[in-house]
Each structure stands twice: as C-alpha cells, then as structure tokens.
Coordinates of C-alpha atoms and ligand atoms in Angstrom, one line a residue:
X111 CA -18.7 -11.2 -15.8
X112 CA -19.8 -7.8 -15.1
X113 CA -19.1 -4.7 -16.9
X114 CA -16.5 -3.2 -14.5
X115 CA -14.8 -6.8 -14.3
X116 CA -14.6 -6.9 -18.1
X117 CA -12.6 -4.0 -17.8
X118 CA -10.7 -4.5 -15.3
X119 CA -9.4 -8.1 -17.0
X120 CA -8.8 -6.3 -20.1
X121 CA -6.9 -3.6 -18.4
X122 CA -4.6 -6.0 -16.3
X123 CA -3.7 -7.6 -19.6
X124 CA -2.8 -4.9 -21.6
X125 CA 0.1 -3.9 -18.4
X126 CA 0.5 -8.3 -18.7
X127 CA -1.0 -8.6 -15.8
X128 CA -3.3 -11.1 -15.7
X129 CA -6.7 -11.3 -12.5
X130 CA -8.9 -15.0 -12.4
X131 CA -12.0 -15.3 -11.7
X132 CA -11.5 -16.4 -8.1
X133 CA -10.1 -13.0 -7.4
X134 CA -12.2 -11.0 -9.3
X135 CA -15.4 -13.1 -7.3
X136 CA -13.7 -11.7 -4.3
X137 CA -12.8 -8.1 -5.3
X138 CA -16.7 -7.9 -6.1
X139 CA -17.5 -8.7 -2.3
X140 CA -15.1 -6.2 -1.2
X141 CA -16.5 -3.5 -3.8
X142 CA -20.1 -4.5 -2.3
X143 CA -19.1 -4.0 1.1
X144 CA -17.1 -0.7 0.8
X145 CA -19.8 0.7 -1.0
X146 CA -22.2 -0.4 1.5
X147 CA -20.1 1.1 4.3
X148 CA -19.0 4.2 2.2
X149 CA -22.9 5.3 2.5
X150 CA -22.6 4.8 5.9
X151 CA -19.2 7.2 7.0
X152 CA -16.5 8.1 4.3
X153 CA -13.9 5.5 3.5
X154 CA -12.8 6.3 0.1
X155 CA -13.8 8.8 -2.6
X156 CA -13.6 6.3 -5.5
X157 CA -16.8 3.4 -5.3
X158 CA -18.3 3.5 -8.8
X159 CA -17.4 0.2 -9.5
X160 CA -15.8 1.0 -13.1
X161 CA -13.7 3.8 -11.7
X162 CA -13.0 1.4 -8.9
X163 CA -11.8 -1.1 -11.1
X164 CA -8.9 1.0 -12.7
X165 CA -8.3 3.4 -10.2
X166 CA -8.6 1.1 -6.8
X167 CA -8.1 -2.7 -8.4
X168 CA -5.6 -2.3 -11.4
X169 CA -3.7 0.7 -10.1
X170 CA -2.9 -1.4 -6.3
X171 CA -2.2 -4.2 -8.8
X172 CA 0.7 -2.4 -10.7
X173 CA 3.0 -2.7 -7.5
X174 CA 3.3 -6.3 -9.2
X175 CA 5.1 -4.2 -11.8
X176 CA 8.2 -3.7 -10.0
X177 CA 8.2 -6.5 -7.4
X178 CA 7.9 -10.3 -7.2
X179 CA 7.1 -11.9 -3.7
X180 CA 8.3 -15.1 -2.2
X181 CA 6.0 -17.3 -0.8
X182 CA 6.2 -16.6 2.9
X183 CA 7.1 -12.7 2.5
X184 CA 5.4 -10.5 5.1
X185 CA 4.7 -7.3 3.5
X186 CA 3.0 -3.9 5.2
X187 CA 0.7 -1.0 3.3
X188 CA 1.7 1.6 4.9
X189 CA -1.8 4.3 5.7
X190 CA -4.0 2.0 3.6
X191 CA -7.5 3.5 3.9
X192 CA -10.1 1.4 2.4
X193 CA -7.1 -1.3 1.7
X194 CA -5.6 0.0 -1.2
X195 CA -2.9 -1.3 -2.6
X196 CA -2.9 -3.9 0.3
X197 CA -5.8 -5.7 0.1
X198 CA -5.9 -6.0 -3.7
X199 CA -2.4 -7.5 -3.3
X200 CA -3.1 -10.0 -0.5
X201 CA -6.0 -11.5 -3.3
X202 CA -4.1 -12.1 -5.8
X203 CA -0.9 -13.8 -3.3
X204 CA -2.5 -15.7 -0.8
X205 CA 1.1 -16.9 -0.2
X206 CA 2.1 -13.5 1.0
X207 CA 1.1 -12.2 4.4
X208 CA -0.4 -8.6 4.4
X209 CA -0.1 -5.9 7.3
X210 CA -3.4 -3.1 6.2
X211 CA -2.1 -0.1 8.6
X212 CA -3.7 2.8 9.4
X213 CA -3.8 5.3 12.1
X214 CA -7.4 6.1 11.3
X215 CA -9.6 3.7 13.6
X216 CA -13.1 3.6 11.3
X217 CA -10.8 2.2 8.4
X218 CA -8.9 -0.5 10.5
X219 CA -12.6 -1.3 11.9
X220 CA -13.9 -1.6 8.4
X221 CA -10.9 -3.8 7.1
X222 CA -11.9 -6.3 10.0
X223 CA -14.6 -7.0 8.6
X224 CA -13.9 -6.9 5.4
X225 CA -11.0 -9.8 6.2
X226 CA -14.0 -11.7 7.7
X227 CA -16.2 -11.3 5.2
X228 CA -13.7 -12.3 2.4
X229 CA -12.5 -14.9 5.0
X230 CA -8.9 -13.4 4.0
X231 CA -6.1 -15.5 6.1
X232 CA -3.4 -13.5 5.2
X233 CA -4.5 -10.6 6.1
X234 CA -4.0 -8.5 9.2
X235 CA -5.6 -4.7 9.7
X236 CA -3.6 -3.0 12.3
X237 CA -4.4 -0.2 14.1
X238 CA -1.7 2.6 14.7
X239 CA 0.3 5.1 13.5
X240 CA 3.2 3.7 11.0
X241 CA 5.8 5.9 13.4
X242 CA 4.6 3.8 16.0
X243 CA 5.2 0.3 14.7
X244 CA 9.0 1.9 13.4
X245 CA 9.7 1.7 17.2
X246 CA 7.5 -1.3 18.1
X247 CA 10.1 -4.7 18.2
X248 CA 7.3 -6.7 16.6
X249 CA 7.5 -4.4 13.2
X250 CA 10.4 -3.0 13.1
X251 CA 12.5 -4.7 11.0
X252 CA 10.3 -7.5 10.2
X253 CA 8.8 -7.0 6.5
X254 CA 10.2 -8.2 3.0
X255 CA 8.1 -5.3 1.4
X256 CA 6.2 -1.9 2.5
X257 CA 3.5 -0.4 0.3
X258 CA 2.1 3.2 0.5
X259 CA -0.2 5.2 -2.0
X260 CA -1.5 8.4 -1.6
X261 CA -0.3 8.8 2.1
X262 CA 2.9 12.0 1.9
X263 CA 5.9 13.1 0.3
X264 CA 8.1 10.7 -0.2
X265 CA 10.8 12.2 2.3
X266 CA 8.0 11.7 5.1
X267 CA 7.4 8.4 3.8
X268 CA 10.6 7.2 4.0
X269 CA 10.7 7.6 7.9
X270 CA 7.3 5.5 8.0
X271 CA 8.7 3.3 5.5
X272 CA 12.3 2.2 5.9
X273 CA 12.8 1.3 10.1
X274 CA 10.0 -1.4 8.8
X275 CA 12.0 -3.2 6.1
X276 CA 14.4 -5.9 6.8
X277 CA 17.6 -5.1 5.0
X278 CA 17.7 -5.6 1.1
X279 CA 13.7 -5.2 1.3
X280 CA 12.0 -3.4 -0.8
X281 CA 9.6 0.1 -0.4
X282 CA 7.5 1.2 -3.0
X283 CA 6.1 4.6 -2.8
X284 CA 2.9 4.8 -5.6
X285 CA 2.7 8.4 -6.6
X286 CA 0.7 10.2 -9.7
X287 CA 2.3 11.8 -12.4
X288 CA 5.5 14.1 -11.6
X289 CA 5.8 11.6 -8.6
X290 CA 9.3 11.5 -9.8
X291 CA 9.8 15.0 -8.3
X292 CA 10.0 14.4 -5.3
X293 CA 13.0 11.9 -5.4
X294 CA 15.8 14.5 -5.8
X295 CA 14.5 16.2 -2.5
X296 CA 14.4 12.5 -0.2
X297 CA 17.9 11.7 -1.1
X298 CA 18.9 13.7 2.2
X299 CA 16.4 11.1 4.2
X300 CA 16.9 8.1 2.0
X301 CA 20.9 8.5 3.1
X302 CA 20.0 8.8 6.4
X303 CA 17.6 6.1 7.0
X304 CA 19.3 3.5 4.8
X305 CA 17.6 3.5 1.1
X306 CA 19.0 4.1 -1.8
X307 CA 16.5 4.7 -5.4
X308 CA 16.6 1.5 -7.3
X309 CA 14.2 2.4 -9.7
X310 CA 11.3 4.9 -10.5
X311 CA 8.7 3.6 -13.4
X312 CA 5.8 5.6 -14.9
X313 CA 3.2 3.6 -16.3
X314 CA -0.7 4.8 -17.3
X315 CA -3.8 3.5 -16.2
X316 CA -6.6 3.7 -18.6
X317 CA -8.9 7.4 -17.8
X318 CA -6.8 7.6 -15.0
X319 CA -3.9 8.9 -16.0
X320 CA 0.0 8.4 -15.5
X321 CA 1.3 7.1 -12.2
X322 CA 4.8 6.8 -10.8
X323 CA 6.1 3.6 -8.9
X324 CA 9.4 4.6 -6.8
X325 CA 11.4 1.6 -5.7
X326 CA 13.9 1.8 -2.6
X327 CA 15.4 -1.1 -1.7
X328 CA 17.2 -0.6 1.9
X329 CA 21.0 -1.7 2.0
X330 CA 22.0 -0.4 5.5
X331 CA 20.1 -0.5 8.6
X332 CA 18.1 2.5 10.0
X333 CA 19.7 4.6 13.0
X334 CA 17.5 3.9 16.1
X335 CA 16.8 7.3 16.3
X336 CA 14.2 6.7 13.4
X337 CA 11.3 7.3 13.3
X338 CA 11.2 10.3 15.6
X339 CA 8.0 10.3 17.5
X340 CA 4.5 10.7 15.9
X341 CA 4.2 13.7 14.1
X342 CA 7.4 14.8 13.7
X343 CA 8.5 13.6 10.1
X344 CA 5.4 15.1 8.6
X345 CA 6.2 18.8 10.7
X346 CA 10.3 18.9 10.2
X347 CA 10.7 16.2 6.7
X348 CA 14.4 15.0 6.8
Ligands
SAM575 N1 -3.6 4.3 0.6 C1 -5.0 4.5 0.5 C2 -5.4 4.8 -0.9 O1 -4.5 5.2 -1.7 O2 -6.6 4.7 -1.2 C3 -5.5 5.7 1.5 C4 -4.9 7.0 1.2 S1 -5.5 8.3 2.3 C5 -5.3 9.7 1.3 C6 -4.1 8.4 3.4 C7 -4.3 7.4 4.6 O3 -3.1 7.4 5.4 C8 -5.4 7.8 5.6 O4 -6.3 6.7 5.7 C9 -4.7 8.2 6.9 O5 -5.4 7.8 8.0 C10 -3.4 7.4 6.7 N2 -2.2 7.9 7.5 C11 -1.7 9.1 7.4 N3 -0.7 9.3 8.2 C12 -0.4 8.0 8.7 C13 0.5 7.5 9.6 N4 1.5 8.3 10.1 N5 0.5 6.2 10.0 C14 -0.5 5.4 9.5 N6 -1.5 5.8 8.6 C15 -1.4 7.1 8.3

C-alpha cells in the first residue's frame, strides 16, 4: 500500500469508515489519470496524492456520514468537476447508480474517460447545466439522492438541487467550516422549493480542516416554475 493509501485507510477509520483494497486499486487509477490530465488543462487544484487522499477521497466519502443508499438508488453530484464527491461514491456502491454533472465540457470529457478507464458501470458523466436537467422530464424528479461540493450558496443550490429529487429524497450540500451560515438565509428557498433542514453535521478531516454536511430531505414537490432558466438562481438567489 502506498503512502497516501495508508493514510487514507487510516483516516476513513478513524470517522468508521472503512475503504478495501479493490477501491483503493481503483481510486489510484483515477488519481493517475487526473494527474495525467491536470498537466494537460486544469481539472482540479488538489493532485498531490496525500492531499488528494483527505481532501478529494475521504472528504467525498463523508457524504456516507449522513446517508445510507439502497441498492438500486440513482443519485446525481450536482457541478462535480474532476468527480468529486461522485465518483468516489460510485466506487465504493457499485449498487448505486451515479449521475457526474457538470456544465463545464473538458470535465464531463475527462470523466468519460475516466468511467472507461476504471470500466465504472454505474456511472454516467452528463453534460449540462444542473438548471437544465430541473426542467428536463428525464431528471427531474428521478433521483433518491443529489450531491454537490464546492459548487454555491446553498440558497442557489437548492434550485439546482431540489426539482431533481424524488419526494422524501435526500440533498446534501458539502460546505467548509461556517457552512452552517448559510442555512438561516435558504429557509426562504428551501420553503419554496419543497426542503425542509433535516440535519447539519460538522466533522474534521485530518490537515484539512472542519467541514459541514447540510442534509435536506424534500417532503413536498417543487412548483414547476423551478428552476428558473439558466443563470437566474445564481443572479436573483431565492
Ligand atoms: N464538486 C467539485 C469539487 O468539489 O471538487 C467541483 C467544484 S468546482 C469549484 C464547481 C463546479 O461546478 C465547476 O466544475 C463548474 O463547472 C460547476 N458548475 C457551476 N455551476 C453549475 C451549474 N449550474 N450546473 C452544473 N455545473 C455547474
């Protein structure tokens, strides 16, 4: 096992999370490639592998934290980037089946190959912009779970976020510390889109500092006036 892996086992444990050696054999093929392609156009800021580890690997693990998946569940990650918390996820379930969205066409590119590479079956990279599949009958509606990390305030996030969910799914926004700010000022949008808060749970990642997993499950359906069209929940938040 390599360094990086070491940690990265030891790290899981200690949150009782636990990675085998299958997974970790794959996470070092997807850590080859994206450091092969980072050199090549920019996909992610974090590649050296034992800052990878924690900050990529362990921290997309932690959704596991506040959610449990059924075999079967489809699940999206919402403006994944490089794949992260998405990919990660779909490793470890292989009985899941994982959406990697992005409007950002290098990164969708990318995750093709990195599916085929990793000869991932549940795995799908989609193209687009999250508003768009809100209003696309082939989304909407349609997923157990929706992931996003790193992607905007949570009141934006909830427009992405909430059309997608089936009702009594669940969203989890991943946000660093003070992530819990933002809740009192997405009630407004929650309300309106159908969420409600069922539970916000700080946790730290080892020299990486604290992080914040906000859990909305939705309990009403979403107006089908939401999402507004593309742009406009980042330029006039709910
Ligand atoms: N989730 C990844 C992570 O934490 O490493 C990537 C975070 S990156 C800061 C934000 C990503 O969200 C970018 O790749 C961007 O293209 C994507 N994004 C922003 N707005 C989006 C939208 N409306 N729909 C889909 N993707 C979006």
């Amino acid at each position: 096992m390599t360094d990086w892996q070491t940690l990265l086992t030891t790290a899981a444990a200690a949150l009782g999370l636990s990675v085998t050696d299958a997974e970790l054999a794959a996470y070092a093929r997807f850590l080859e490639l994206l450091r092969t392609r980072n050199a090549q156009m920019n996909l992610t800021a974090i590649t050296e592998p034992r800052e990878a580890a924690i900050k990529h690997f362990l921290d997309s693990l932690t959704v596991d934290l506040v959610w449990r998946p059924h075999p079967g569940d489809r699940v999206i990650d919402v403006g994944t980037g490089a794949g992260f918390p998405g990919l990660p996820l779909a490793i470890h379930h292989p009985e899941i089946r994982v959406v990697l969205n992005d409007s950002t066409r290098k990164k969708t590119d990318f995750l093709h190959e990195a599916v085929e590479e990793l000869g991932l079956t549940n795995v799908k990279p989609v193209w687009a912009r999250a508003e768009e599949l809100g209003r696309d009958s082939a989304h909407r509606g349609r997923y157990n779970a929706v992931f996003a990390r790193a992607v905007a305030h949570l009141r934006v996030l909830a427009e992405y976020a909430l059309p997608l969910l089936k009702e009594g799914g669940v969203f989890v926004a991943m946000k660093g510390p003070g992530g819990a700010l933002e809740v009192p000022d997405s009630e407004r949008a929650l309300h309106l889109l159908g969420g409600v808060v069922q539970s916000v749970e700080s946790l730290v990642l080892p020299e990486a500092g604290e992080r914040t997993l906000i859990v909305i499950r939705k309990t009403r359906p979403t107006p089908s006036r939401y999402p507004r069209p593309a742009g406009k929940a980042t330029k006039g938040p709910l």
